[in-house]
CSV table of C-alpha atoms in Angstrom, one decimal:
chain,number,residue,atom,x,y,z
V,1,MET,CA,96.3,-18.3,-18.9
V,2,SER,CA,95.6,-14.8,-17.8
V,3,GLU,CA,98.5,-12.7,-16.6
V,4,VAL,CA,99.3,-13.0,-12.9
V,5,ILE,CA,99.6,-9.5,-11.4
V,6,ASP,CA,100.1,-10.2,-7.7
V,7,ILE,CA,102.6,-12.8,-6.7
V,8,THR,CA,102.5,-13.5,-3.0
V,9,VAL,CA,104.7,-15.5,-0.7
V,10,PRO,CA,103.7,-19.2,-0.9
V,11,ALA,CA,101.9,-20.9,2.0
V,12,TYR,CA,104.3,-23.0,3.9
V,13,GLY,CA,104.3,-26.8,3.4
V,14,ASP,CA,107.3,-29.1,3.7
V,15,TYR,CA,105.7,-31.7,1.4
V,16,VAL,CA,104.3,-30.1,-1.7
V,17,LEU,CA,103.5,-33.0,-4.1
V,18,ASP,CA,99.8,-33.3,-3.1
V,19,ASP,CA,99.2,-29.7,-4.1
V,20,LEU,CA,101.2,-30.2,-7.3
V,21,TRP,CA,99.1,-33.2,-8.1
V,22,ARG,CA,95.8,-31.4,-7.4
V,23,TRP,CA,96.8,-28.6,-9.7
V,24,ARG,CA,97.7,-31.0,-12.5
V,25,ARG,CA,94.3,-32.7,-12.0
V,26,GLU,CA,92.8,-29.3,-12.6
V,27,GLY,CA,94.5,-29.1,-16.0
V,28,LEU,CA,97.2,-26.6,-15.0
V,29,LYS,CA,100.9,-26.7,-15.9
V,30,THR,CA,103.2,-26.8,-12.9
V,31,ALA,CA,106.8,-26.4,-11.8
V,32,LEU,CA,108.6,-28.2,-9.0
V,33,LEU,CA,111.4,-26.1,-7.5
V,34,THR,CA,114.2,-27.8,-5.5
V,35,LEU,CA,117.0,-26.3,-3.5
V,36,VAL,CA,120.0,-28.3,-4.8
V,37,ALA,CA,123.0,-26.5,-3.4
V,38,ILE,CA,123.9,-24.0,-0.7
V,39,ASP,CA,127.1,-21.9,-0.4
V,40,GLY,CA,127.1,-20.5,3.2
V,41,SER,CA,124.2,-20.7,5.5
V,42,SER,CA,120.5,-21.1,4.8
V,43,PRO,CA,117.3,-21.3,6.9
V,44,ARG,CA,116.2,-24.3,4.8
V,45,PRO,CA,118.1,-27.5,4.0
V,46,VAL,CA,119.1,-28.9,0.6
V,47,GLY,CA,116.1,-30.7,-0.9
V,48,SER,CA,113.5,-28.0,0.2
V,49,GLN,CA,110.9,-27.5,-2.4
V,50,ILE,CA,108.2,-25.2,-3.8
V,51,ALA,CA,105.4,-26.3,-6.1
V,52,VAL,CA,104.0,-23.6,-8.4
V,53,ALA,CA,100.9,-23.7,-10.7
V,54,GLU,CA,100.6,-21.6,-13.8
V,55,ASP,CA,97.8,-19.5,-12.2
V,56,GLY,CA,100.3,-18.3,-9.6
V,57,ARG,CA,99.3,-20.6,-6.7
V,58,ALA,CA,102.3,-21.9,-4.8
V,59,VAL,CA,103.2,-23.8,-1.7
V,60,GLY,CA,106.5,-24.6,0.0
V,61,ALA,CA,109.6,-22.7,1.2
V,62,ILE,CA,113.2,-22.6,0.0
V,63,THR,CA,114.6,-19.4,1.6
V,64,GLY,CA,112.2,-18.8,4.4
V,65,GLY,CA,110.5,-15.9,2.7
V,66,CYS,CA,113.3,-13.6,1.5
V,67,ALA,CA,113.3,-14.8,-2.2
V,68,GLU,CA,110.1,-16.8,-2.5
V,69,GLN,CA,108.3,-14.2,-4.7
V,70,ALA,CA,111.2,-14.1,-7.1
V,71,LEU,CA,111.2,-17.9,-7.2
V,72,VAL,CA,107.5,-18.1,-8.0
V,73,ARG,CA,107.9,-15.4,-10.7
V,74,ASP,CA,110.8,-17.3,-12.3
V,75,ALA,CA,108.8,-20.6,-12.0
V,76,LEU,CA,106.0,-19.0,-14.0
V,77,SER,CA,108.5,-17.9,-16.7
V,78,ALA,CA,109.9,-21.5,-16.8
V,79,ILE,CA,106.4,-22.9,-17.2
V,80,ALA,CA,105.7,-20.6,-20.0
V,81,ARG,CA,109.0,-21.5,-21.8
V,82,GLY,CA,108.7,-25.3,-20.9
V,83,CYS,CA,112.3,-25.3,-20.0
V,84,ASN,CA,114.1,-27.0,-17.1
V,85,HIS,CA,117.1,-25.2,-15.7
V,86,VAL,CA,119.1,-24.4,-12.5
V,87,GLU,CA,119.2,-20.8,-11.3
V,88,ARG,CA,121.5,-19.1,-8.9
V,89,TYR,CA,120.3,-16.7,-6.2
V,90,GLY,CA,122.2,-14.5,-3.7
V,91,GLU,CA,126.0,-14.6,-3.8
V,92,GLY,CA,127.2,-15.3,-7.4
V,93,SER,CA,123.8,-14.7,-8.9
V,94,ARG,CA,123.1,-12.8,-12.1
V,95,PHE,CA,120.2,-11.1,-10.3
V,96,ARG,CA,121.8,-8.3,-8.4
V,97,ASP,CA,118.5,-7.1,-6.9
V,98,ILE,CA,118.0,-10.4,-5.0
V,99,VAL,CA,120.3,-10.5,-2.0
V,100,LEU,CA,119.9,-13.1,0.7
V,101,PRO,CA,120.2,-11.6,4.2
V,102,CYS,CA,122.5,-14.4,5.3
V,103,GLY,CA,124.9,-13.5,2.6
V,104,SER,CA,124.9,-17.0,1.1
V,105,GLY,CA,124.3,-18.3,-2.4
V,106,ILE,CA,121.8,-21.0,-3.4
V,107,SER,CA,121.1,-23.0,-6.5
V,108,VAL,CA,117.5,-23.9,-7.3
V,109,ALA,CA,116.4,-26.5,-9.9
V,110,PHE,CA,113.2,-25.7,-11.9
V,111,ASP,CA,111.5,-28.8,-13.2
V,112,VAL,CA,108.5,-28.2,-15.5
V,113,THR,CA,108.7,-31.6,-17.3
V,114,LEU,CA,108.2,-34.0,-14.4
V,115,SER,CA,105.8,-36.7,-15.6
V,116,ASP,CA,102.5,-37.5,-14.0
V,117,GLU,CA,103.8,-41.1,-13.5
V,118,ALA,CA,106.7,-39.9,-11.5
V,119,VAL,CA,104.5,-37.7,-9.3
V,120,ALA,CA,102.0,-40.5,-8.8
V,121,GLY,CA,104.8,-42.9,-7.9
V,122,LEU,CA,106.2,-40.5,-5.2
V,123,ARG,CA,102.8,-40.0,-3.7
V,124,THR,CA,102.0,-43.7,-3.7
V,125,ALA,CA,105.2,-44.4,-1.8
V,126,ARG,CA,104.2,-41.7,0.8
V,127,GLN,CA,100.7,-43.2,1.2
V,128,GLN,CA,102.3,-46.7,1.7
V,129,ARG,CA,104.8,-45.2,4.2
V,130,ARG,CA,107.8,-46.1,2.0
V,131,GLU,CA,111.0,-44.1,1.1
V,132,ALA,CA,111.1,-42.7,-2.4
V,133,VAL,CA,113.6,-40.7,-4.4
V,134,TYR,CA,113.0,-37.8,-6.8
V,135,VAL,CA,115.7,-37.6,-9.4
V,136,TRP,CA,116.4,-34.2,-11.1
V,137,ASP,CA,117.7,-34.6,-14.6
V,138,GLY,CA,120.8,-32.7,-13.6
V,139,GLY,CA,121.8,-35.6,-11.3
V,140,PHE,CA,120.5,-34.3,-8.0
V,141,GLU,CA,118.5,-36.8,-5.8
V,142,ARG,CA,115.9,-35.8,-3.2
V,143,LEU,CA,115.0,-38.5,-0.7
V,144,TYR,CA,111.4,-38.5,0.7
V,145,ARG,CA,111.2,-40.3,4.0
V,146,PRO,CA,107.9,-41.7,5.2
V,147,GLN,CA,105.8,-39.0,6.9
V,148,PRO,CA,106.5,-39.2,10.6
V,149,ARG,CA,103.5,-40.3,12.7
V,150,VAL,CA,102.6,-39.5,16.3
V,151,LEU,CA,100.4,-42.2,17.9
V,152,VAL,CA,98.8,-40.7,21.0
V,153,MET,CA,97.1,-43.1,23.4
V,154,GLY,CA,95.3,-42.1,26.6
V,155,GLN,CA,92.7,-39.7,27.9
V,156,GLY,CA,92.4,-36.2,29.2
V,157,PRO,CA,93.2,-32.7,28.0
V,158,ILE,CA,96.8,-33.3,26.9
V,159,VAL,CA,95.7,-35.8,24.2
V,160,PRO,CA,93.8,-33.3,21.9
V,161,PHE,CA,96.4,-30.6,22.4
V,162,LEU,CA,99.2,-32.9,21.4
V,163,ALA,CA,97.3,-34.3,18.5
V,164,GLN,CA,96.5,-30.8,17.2
V,165,MET,CA,100.1,-29.6,17.6
V,166,ALA,CA,101.4,-32.7,15.8
V,167,CYS,CA,99.0,-32.1,12.9
V,168,LEU,CA,100.2,-28.4,12.6
V,169,SER,CA,103.8,-29.7,12.6
V,170,GLU,CA,102.9,-32.0,9.6
V,171,PHE,CA,103.0,-35.2,11.5
V,172,ALA,CA,100.5,-37.9,10.6
V,173,THR,CA,98.5,-38.4,13.8
V,174,ALA,CA,96.5,-41.2,15.4
V,175,VAL,CA,94.6,-41.1,18.6
V,176,VAL,CA,93.6,-44.2,20.6
V,177,SER,CA,91.5,-43.5,23.7
V,178,PRO,CA,88.8,-45.3,25.8
V,179,ASP,CA,87.2,-41.9,26.5
V,180,ASP,CA,84.5,-40.6,24.1
V,181,THR,CA,85.1,-36.9,25.0
V,182,THR,CA,88.9,-37.2,24.4
V,183,ARG,CA,88.3,-38.8,21.0
V,184,GLU,CA,85.7,-36.1,20.0
V,185,ARG,CA,88.0,-33.3,20.9
V,186,SER,CA,91.0,-34.7,19.1
V,187,ARG,CA,92.0,-33.6,15.6
V,188,ALA,CA,93.8,-36.6,14.0
V,189,ASP,CA,94.0,-38.6,10.8
V,190,VAL,CA,93.0,-41.8,12.7
V,191,ILE,CA,90.8,-42.0,15.8
V,192,ARG,CA,90.0,-45.3,17.5
V,193,PRO,CA,88.5,-46.5,20.7
V,194,LEU,CA,90.8,-48.4,23.0
V,195,SER,CA,89.2,-51.7,22.2
V,196,ALA,CA,90.8,-51.4,18.7
V,197,ALA,CA,94.2,-51.1,20.2
V,198,SER,CA,94.5,-54.6,21.7
V,199,GLY,CA,96.7,-57.2,20.0
V,200,GLY,CA,97.3,-56.4,16.3
V,201,GLY,CA,95.1,-53.3,16.3
V,202,LEU,CA,98.1,-51.2,17.3
V,203,THR,CA,100.6,-53.0,15.2
V,204,GLY,CA,99.3,-51.6,12.0
V,205,LEU,CA,99.8,-48.1,13.3
V,206,ILE,CA,103.4,-48.5,14.4
V,207,ASP,CA,106.5,-48.5,12.1
V,208,ALA,CA,110.0,-47.1,12.2
V,209,ALA,CA,108.6,-43.6,11.5
V,210,THR,CA,106.2,-43.6,14.4
V,211,ALA,CA,106.4,-42.0,17.8
V,212,VAL,CA,104.2,-43.8,20.5
V,213,ILE,CA,103.0,-41.6,23.4
V,214,SER,CA,101.1,-43.1,26.3
V,215,LEU,CA,99.1,-40.4,28.2
V,216,PHE,CA,97.1,-42.6,30.6
V,217,HIS,CA,96.6,-41.5,34.1
V,218,ASP,CA,95.3,-45.0,34.9
V,219,HIS,CA,98.5,-46.9,34.3
V,220,ASP,CA,96.6,-50.3,34.3
V,221,TYR,CA,96.0,-49.6,30.7
V,222,GLU,CA,99.7,-49.4,29.8
V,223,PRO,CA,101.3,-52.8,30.1
V,224,GLU,CA,99.8,-54.4,27.0
V,225,ILE,CA,100.1,-51.2,25.0
V,226,LEU,CA,103.8,-50.6,26.0
V,227,ALA,CA,104.6,-54.2,25.4
V,228,THR,CA,103.3,-53.9,21.8
V,229,ALA,CA,105.3,-50.7,21.3
V,230,LEU,CA,108.5,-52.2,22.7
V,231,HIS,CA,108.3,-55.0,20.2
V,232,SER,CA,108.0,-52.4,17.4
V,233,GLN,CA,110.6,-50.3,15.5
V,234,ALA,CA,109.0,-47.0,16.8
V,235,PHE,CA,111.7,-44.2,16.8
V,236,TYR,CA,110.3,-42.8,20.0
V,237,LEU,CA,108.4,-44.2,23.0
V,238,GLY,CA,107.2,-42.0,25.8
V,239,ALA,CA,104.8,-42.3,28.8
V,240,LEU,CA,103.2,-39.8,31.1
V,241,GLY,CA,103.7,-39.9,34.8
V,242,SER,CA,105.9,-38.9,37.7
V,243,ARG,CA,109.3,-40.6,38.3
V,244,ARG,CA,107.6,-42.7,41.0
V,245,ALA,CA,105.0,-43.8,38.5
V,246,HIS,CA,107.7,-44.6,35.9
V,247,ALA,CA,109.5,-46.7,38.5
V,248,ARG,CA,106.3,-48.8,39.0
V,249,ARG,CA,105.9,-49.0,35.2
V,250,ILE,CA,109.4,-50.4,34.9
V,251,GLU,CA,108.7,-53.1,37.4
V,252,LYS,CA,105.6,-54.2,35.6
V,253,LEU,CA,107.5,-54.4,32.3
V,254,LYS,CA,110.2,-56.4,33.9
V,255,ALA,CA,107.6,-58.8,35.1
V,256,LEU,CA,106.5,-59.2,31.5
V,257,GLY,CA,110.0,-60.2,30.6
V,258,PHE,CA,111.5,-57.0,29.2
V,259,ASP,CA,115.1,-56.3,30.0
V,260,ALA,CA,116.6,-52.9,31.0
V,261,ALA,CA,117.8,-52.1,27.5
V,262,GLN,CA,114.3,-52.5,26.1
V,263,ILE,CA,112.7,-50.6,28.9
V,264,ASN,CA,115.2,-47.7,28.6
V,265,ARG,CA,113.7,-46.9,25.2
V,266,ILE,CA,110.8,-45.4,27.0
V,267,ARG,CA,111.1,-41.7,27.8
V,268,GLY,CA,109.5,-41.4,31.3
V,269,PRO,CA,108.4,-38.9,32.3
V,270,VAL,CA,107.7,-38.1,28.7
V,271,GLY,CA,108.8,-34.8,27.1
V,272,LEU,CA,111.6,-32.3,27.5
V,273,ASP,CA,112.1,-30.9,31.0
V,274,ILE,CA,110.9,-27.3,30.5
V,275,ARG,CA,108.9,-27.3,33.8
V,276,ALA,CA,105.7,-27.5,31.9
V,277,LYS,CA,102.5,-27.4,34.0
V,278,THR,CA,99.4,-26.9,31.8
V,279,PRO,CA,98.1,-29.4,29.3
V,280,PRO,CA,99.2,-27.3,26.3
V,281,GLU,CA,102.7,-26.7,27.8
V,282,ILE,CA,103.1,-30.5,28.4
V,283,ALA,CA,102.0,-31.1,24.9
V,284,VAL,CA,104.7,-28.7,23.6
V,285,SER,CA,107.4,-30.4,25.7
V,286,ILE,CA,106.3,-33.8,24.3
V,287,LEU,CA,106.2,-32.7,20.7
V,288,ALA,CA,109.6,-31.0,21.0
V,289,ASP,CA,111.1,-34.2,22.3
V,290,VAL,CA,109.6,-36.2,19.5
V,291,ILE,CA,111.0,-33.7,16.9
V,292,ARG,CA,114.4,-33.9,18.6
V,293,ALA,CA,114.4,-37.7,18.2
V,294,TRP,CA,113.1,-37.6,14.6
V,295,ARG,CA,115.7,-35.1,13.5
V,296,ALA,CA,118.6,-36.8,15.4
């Protein structure tokens, strides 16, 4: 490997194993860095990771930018030595030139011997939307939850804005719409016409890590869709419309046999009350509420 001269701050990514795997498929040695302990405050939680390739490419974040270049440099050294270890940064570190602005100290595990089988197993669990655990040989365990998904159903300009913002926030996204233009303008992992949403068509898209958002202006579309969502384990249910429209929605769902406790799962009007007016503002309010529920 040629010497790396310029070490830059890694691109951000909360999930780094896909990049790690791709670099290994290119024949490169890699390091997986994991934040295993924090003394004081930190912008990133325990379990945050950075993946580093021996050619200097890196993705992830552990300190939010203040020590990432040093972390990548030390990862390259660990790759060259082929040695796993834990390093201290900030308060209590042997590196006096690396001071964390928050005044805290962190411990970072450098794993350069993680097997291909272990990486493949973790990635397979994510693809199958199952929990998985990465075990550091020093005894630390890092839980990978299924990637949260936002299922957006409806039509109109809010749909593509919400889908794009969800993608940028690292949610898996699915758009189900009867409108050709809405589907064409939406950036999503899965895009389906409304006809695919009836019956079991939606069921395969909804699990406990899914937020279901109904953005129909014609509320006649909603009863079957919301009924399917209410029978699911979705962590968030929301529906567009005024308080008056939501009251009518409630009556329709009661007529379908749903009780108050079930219906109260639906956030209506959907989103945080930030007085949003425009489609992108409404999309921001919805996604913020979804994130609040996911992180609760």
